[in-house]
PDB file of C-alpha atoms in Angstrom:
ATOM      1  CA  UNK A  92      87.022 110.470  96.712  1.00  0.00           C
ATOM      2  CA  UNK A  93      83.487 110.348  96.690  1.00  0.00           C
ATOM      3  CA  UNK A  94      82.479 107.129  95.204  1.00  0.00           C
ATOM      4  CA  UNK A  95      82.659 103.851  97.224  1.00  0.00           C
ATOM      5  CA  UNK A  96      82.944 100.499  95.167  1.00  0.00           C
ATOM      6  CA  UNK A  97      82.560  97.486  97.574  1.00  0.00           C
ATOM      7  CA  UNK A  98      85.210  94.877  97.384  1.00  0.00           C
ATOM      8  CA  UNK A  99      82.741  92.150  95.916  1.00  0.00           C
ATOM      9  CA  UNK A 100      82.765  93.884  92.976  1.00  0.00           C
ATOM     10  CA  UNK A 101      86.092  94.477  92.424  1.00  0.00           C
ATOM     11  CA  UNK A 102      86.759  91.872  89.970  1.00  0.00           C
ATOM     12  CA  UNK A 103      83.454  92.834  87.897  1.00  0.00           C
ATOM     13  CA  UNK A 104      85.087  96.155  87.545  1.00  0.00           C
ATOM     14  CA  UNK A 105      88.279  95.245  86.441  1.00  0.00           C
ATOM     15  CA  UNK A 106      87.020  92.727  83.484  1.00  0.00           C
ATOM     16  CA  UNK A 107      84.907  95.491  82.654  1.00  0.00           C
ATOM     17  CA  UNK A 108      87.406  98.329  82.060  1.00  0.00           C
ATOM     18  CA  UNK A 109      89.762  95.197  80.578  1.00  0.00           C
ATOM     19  CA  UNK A 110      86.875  94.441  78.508  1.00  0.00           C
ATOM     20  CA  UNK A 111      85.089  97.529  77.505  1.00  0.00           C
ATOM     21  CA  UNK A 112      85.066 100.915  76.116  1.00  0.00           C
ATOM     22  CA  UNK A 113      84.596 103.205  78.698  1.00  0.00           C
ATOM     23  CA  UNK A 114      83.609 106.594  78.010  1.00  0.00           C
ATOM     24  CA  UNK A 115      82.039 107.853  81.035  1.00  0.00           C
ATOM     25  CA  UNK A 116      84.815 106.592  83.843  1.00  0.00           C
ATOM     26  CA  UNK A 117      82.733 108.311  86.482  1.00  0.00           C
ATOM     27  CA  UNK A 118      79.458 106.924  85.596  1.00  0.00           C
ATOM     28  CA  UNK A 119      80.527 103.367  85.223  1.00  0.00           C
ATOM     29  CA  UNK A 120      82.311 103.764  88.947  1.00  0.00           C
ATOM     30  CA  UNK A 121      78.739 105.140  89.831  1.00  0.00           C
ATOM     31  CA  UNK A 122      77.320 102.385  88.677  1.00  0.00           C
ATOM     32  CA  UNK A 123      78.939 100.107  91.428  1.00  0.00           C
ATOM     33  CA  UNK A 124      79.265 102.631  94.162  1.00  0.00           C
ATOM     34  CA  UNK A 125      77.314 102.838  97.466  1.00  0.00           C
ATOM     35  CA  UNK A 126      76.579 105.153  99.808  1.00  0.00           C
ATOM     36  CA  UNK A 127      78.616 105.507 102.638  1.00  0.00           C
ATOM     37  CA  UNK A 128      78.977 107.820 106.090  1.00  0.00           C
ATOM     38  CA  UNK A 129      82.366 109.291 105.261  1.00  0.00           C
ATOM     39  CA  UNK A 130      82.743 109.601 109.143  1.00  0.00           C
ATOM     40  CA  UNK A 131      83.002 105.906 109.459  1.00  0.00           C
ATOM     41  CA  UNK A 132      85.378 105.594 105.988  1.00  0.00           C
ATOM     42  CA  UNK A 133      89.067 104.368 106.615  1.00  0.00           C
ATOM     43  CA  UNK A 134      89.901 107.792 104.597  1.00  0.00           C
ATOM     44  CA  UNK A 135      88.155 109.946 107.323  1.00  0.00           C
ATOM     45  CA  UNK A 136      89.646 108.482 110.428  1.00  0.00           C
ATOM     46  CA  UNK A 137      92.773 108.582 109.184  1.00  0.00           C
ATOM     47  CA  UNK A 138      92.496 111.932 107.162  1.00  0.00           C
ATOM     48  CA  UNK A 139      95.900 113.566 109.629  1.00  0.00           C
ATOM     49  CA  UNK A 140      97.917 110.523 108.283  1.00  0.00           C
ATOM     50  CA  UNK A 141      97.204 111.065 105.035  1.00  0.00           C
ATOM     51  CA  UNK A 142      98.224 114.888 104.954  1.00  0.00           C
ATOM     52  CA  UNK A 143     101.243 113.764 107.401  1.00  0.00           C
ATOM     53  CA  UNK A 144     102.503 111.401 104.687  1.00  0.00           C
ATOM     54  CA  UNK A 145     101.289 112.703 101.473  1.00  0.00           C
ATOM     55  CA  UNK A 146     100.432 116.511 101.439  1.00  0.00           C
ATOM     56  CA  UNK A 147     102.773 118.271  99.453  1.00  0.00           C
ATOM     57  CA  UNK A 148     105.253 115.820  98.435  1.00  0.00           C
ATOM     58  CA  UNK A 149     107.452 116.175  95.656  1.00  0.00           C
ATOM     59  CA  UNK A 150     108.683 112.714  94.769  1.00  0.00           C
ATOM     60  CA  UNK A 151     106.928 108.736  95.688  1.00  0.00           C
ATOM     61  CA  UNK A 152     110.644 108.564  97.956  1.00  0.00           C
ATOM     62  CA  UNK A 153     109.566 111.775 100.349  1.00  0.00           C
ATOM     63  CA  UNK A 154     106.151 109.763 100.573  1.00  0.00           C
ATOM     64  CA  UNK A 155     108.211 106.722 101.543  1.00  0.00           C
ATOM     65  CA  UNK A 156     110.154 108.630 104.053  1.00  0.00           C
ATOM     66  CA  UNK A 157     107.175 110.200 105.770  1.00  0.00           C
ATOM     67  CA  UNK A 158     105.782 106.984 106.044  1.00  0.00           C
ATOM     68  CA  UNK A 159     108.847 105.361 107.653  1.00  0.00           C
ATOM     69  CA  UNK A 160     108.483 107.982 110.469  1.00  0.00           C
ATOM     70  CA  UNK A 161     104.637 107.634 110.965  1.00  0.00           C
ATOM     71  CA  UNK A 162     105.141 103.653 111.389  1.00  0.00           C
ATOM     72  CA  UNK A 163     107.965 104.601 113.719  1.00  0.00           C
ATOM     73  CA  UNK A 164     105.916 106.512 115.411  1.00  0.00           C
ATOM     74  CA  UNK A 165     102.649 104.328 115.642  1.00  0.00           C
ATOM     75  CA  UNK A 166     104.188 100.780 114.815  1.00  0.00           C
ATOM     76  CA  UNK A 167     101.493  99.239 115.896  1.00  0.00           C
ATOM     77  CA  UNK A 168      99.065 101.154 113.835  1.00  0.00           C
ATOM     78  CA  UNK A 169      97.180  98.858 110.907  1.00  0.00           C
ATOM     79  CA  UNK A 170      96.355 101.479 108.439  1.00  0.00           C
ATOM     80  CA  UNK A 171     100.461 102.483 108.148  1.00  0.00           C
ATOM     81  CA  UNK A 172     101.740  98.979 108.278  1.00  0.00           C
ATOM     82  CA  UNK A 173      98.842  98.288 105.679  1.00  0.00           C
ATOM     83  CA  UNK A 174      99.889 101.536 103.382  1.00  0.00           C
ATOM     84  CA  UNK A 175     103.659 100.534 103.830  1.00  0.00           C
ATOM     85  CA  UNK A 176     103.071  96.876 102.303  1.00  0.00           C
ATOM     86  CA  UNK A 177     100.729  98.355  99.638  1.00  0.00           C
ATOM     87  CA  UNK A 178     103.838 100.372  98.351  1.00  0.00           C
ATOM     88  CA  UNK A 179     106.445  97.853  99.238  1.00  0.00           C
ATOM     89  CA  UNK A 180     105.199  95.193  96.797  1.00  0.00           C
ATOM     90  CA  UNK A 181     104.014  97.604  93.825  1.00  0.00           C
ATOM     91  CA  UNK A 182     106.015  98.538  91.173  1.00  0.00           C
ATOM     92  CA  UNK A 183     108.523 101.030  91.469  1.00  0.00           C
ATOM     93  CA  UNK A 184     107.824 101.941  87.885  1.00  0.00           C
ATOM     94  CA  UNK A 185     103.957 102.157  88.279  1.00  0.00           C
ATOM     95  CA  UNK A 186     104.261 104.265  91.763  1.00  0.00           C
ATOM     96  CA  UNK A 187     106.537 106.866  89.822  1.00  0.00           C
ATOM     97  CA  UNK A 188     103.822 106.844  86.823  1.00  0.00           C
ATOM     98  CA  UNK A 189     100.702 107.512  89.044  1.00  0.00           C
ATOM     99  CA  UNK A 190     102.753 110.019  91.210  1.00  0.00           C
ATOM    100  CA  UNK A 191     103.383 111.803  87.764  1.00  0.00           C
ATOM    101  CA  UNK A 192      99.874 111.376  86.967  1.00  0.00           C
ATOM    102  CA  UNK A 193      98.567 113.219  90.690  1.00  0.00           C
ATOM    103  CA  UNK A 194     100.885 116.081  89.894  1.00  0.00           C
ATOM    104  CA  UNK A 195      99.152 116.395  86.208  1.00  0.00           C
ATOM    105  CA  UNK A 196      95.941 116.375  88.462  1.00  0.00           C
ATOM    106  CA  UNK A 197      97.385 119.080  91.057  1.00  0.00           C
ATOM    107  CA  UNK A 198      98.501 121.430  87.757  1.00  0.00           C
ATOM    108  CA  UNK A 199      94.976 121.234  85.975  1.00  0.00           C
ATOM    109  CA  UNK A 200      96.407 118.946  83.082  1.00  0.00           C
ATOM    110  CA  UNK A 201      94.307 116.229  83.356  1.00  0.00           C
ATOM    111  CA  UNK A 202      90.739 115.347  86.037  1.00  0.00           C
ATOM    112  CA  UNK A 203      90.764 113.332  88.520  1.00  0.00           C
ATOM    113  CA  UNK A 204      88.329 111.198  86.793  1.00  0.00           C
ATOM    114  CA  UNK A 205      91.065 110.667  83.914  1.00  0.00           C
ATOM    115  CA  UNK A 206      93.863 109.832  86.702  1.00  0.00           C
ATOM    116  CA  UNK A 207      91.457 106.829  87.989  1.00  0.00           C
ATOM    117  CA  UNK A 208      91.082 105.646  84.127  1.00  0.00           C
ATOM    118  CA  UNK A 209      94.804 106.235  83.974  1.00  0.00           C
ATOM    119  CA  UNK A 210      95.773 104.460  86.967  1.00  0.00           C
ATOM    120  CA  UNK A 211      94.429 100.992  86.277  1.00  0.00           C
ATOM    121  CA  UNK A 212      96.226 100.713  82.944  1.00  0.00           C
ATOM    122  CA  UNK A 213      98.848 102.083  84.277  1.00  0.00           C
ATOM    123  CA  UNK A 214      99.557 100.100  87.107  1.00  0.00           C
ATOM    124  CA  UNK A 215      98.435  96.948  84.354  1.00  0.00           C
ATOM    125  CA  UNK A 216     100.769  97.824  81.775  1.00  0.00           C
ATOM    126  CA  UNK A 217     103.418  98.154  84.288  1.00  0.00           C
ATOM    127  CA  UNK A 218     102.589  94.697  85.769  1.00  0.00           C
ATOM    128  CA  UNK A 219     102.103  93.058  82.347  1.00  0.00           C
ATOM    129  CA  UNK A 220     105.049  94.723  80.386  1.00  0.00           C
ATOM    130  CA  UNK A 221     107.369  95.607  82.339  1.00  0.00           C
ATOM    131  CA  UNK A 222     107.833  92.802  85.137  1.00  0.00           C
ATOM    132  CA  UNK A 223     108.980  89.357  84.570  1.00  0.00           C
ATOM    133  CA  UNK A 224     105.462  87.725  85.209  1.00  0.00           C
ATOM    134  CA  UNK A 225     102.951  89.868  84.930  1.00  0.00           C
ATOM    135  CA  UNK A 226     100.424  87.364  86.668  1.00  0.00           C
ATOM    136  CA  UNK A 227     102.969  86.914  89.301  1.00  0.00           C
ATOM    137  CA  UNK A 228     102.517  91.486  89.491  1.00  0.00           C
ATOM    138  CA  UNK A 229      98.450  90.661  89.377  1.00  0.00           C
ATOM    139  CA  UNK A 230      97.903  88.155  92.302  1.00  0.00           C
ATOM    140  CA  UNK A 231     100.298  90.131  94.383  1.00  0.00           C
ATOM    141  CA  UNK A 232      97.947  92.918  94.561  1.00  0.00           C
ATOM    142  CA  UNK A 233      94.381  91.022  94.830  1.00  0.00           C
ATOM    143  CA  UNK A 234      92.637  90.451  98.019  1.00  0.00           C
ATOM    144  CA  UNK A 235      92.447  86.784  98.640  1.00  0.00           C
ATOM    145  CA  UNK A 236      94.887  85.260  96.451  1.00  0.00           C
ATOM    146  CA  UNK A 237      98.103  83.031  97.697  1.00  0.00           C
ATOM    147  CA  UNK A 238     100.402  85.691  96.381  1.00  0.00           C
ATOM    148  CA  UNK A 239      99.214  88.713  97.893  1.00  0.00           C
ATOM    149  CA  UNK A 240     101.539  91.075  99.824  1.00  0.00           C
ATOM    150  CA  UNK A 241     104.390  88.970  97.873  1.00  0.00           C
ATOM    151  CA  UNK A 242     106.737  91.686  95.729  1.00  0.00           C
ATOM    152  CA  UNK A 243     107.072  90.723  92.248  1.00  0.00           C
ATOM    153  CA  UNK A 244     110.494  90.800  90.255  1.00  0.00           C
ATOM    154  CA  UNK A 245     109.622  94.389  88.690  1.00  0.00           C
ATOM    155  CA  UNK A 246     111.604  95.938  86.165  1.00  0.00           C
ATOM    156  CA  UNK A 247     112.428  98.538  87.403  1.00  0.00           C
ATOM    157  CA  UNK A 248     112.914  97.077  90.461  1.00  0.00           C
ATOM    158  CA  UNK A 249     114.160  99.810  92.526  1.00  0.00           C
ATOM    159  CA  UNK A 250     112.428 103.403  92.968  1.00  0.00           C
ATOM    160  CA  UNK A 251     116.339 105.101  92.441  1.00  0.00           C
ATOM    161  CA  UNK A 252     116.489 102.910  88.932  1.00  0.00           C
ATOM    162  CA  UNK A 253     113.119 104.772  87.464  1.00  0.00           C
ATOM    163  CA  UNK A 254     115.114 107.402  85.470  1.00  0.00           C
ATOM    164  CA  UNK A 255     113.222 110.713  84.053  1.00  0.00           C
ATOM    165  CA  UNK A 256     113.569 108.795  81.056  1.00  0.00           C
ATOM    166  CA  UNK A 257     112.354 105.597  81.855  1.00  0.00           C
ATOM    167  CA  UNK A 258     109.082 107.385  82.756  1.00  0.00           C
ATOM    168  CA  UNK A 259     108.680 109.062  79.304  1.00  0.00           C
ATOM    169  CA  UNK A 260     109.167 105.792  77.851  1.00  0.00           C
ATOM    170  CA  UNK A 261     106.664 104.510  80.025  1.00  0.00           C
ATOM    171  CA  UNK A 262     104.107 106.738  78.590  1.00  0.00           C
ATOM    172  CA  UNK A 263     105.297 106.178  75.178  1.00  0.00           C
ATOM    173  CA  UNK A 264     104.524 102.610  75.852  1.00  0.00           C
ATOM    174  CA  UNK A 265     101.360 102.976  77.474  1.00  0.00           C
ATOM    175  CA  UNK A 266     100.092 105.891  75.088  1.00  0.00           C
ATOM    176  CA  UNK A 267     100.492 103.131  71.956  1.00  0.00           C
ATOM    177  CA  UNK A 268      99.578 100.259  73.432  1.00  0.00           C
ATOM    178  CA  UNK A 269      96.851 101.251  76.589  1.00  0.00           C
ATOM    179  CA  UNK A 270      93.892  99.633  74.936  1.00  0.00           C
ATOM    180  CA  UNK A 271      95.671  95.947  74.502  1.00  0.00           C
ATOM    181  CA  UNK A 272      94.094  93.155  76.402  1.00  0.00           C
ATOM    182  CA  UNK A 273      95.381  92.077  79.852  1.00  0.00           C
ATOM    183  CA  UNK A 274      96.996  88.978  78.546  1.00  0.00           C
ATOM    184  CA  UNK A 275      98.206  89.977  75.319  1.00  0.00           C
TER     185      UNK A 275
END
């Protein structure tokens, strides 16, 4: 991760990619990132959590599990308790479609450039498709909005109900339909 995009331009960037046709997904992240020292970057000071809970994982439920111990560990410790709510209120569907996605990145099938493109409409198309109110999936996940850190009714709305299957059909969805406005 070497590009920074402040928070106050979050929501330029997302009516952007809703909005536009982005070519260059690097550039146009470029175009809102700053510079900053890595040393003082939540990814760098907690760089041993992150290999703890996610280096060479198999499945989003072995992430889960790592995590559980970590926060048992360190209870008190913000970036875990702020990682554990970050996956307890996504969807189970979109967590198991990015995961795929990092493994395509891991085996050389896609960039890492193409998982970030990926990602948002990913994570979108799950909220807006596949959940019962996709604005509901939206303000759950935005900084500063009443409904933050509140889970959504997802369907699926349990990791073990996100079948092999499911997940193809996922990207058979999203494949046909990835370009389709936000609110369609």
């Amino acid at each position: 991760a070497d590009l920074f995009i402040p928070e106050k331009y979050f929501a330029e960037v997302i009516n952007r990619i809703e909005t536009e046709n982005i070519e260059d997904f690097r550039s146009f992240l470029g175009s809102f990132s700053q510079s900053v020292d890595f040393k003082e970057s939540k990814f760098f000071q907690n760089a041993q959590h992150i290999e703890t809970i996610f280096g060479g994982v198999r499945s989003v439920e072995q992430i889960l599990q790592r995590l559980d111990i970590q926060l048992k560990l360190e209870p008190t410790n913000t970036f875990l308790q702020d990682l554990n709510q970050r996956f307890q209120i996504n969807s189970p569907l979109a967590l198991k479609a990015t995961f795929k996605l990092f493994n395509e990145v891991r085996d050389n099938v896609i960039s890492m450039e193409q998982l970030c493109h990926d990602d948002w409409y990913i994570h979108r198309t799950a909220m807006f498709h596949f959940s019962r109110n996709g604005r509901e999936g939206l303000a759950s996940m935005l900084k500063g909005s009443k409904m933050r850190n509140v889970r959504p009714e997802w369907q699926p709305q349990t990791l073990e109900e996100v079948q092999p299957e499911i997940i193809e059909e996922f990207f058979d969805f999203y494949s046909r339909y990835e370009k389709e406005p936000l609110l369609s």
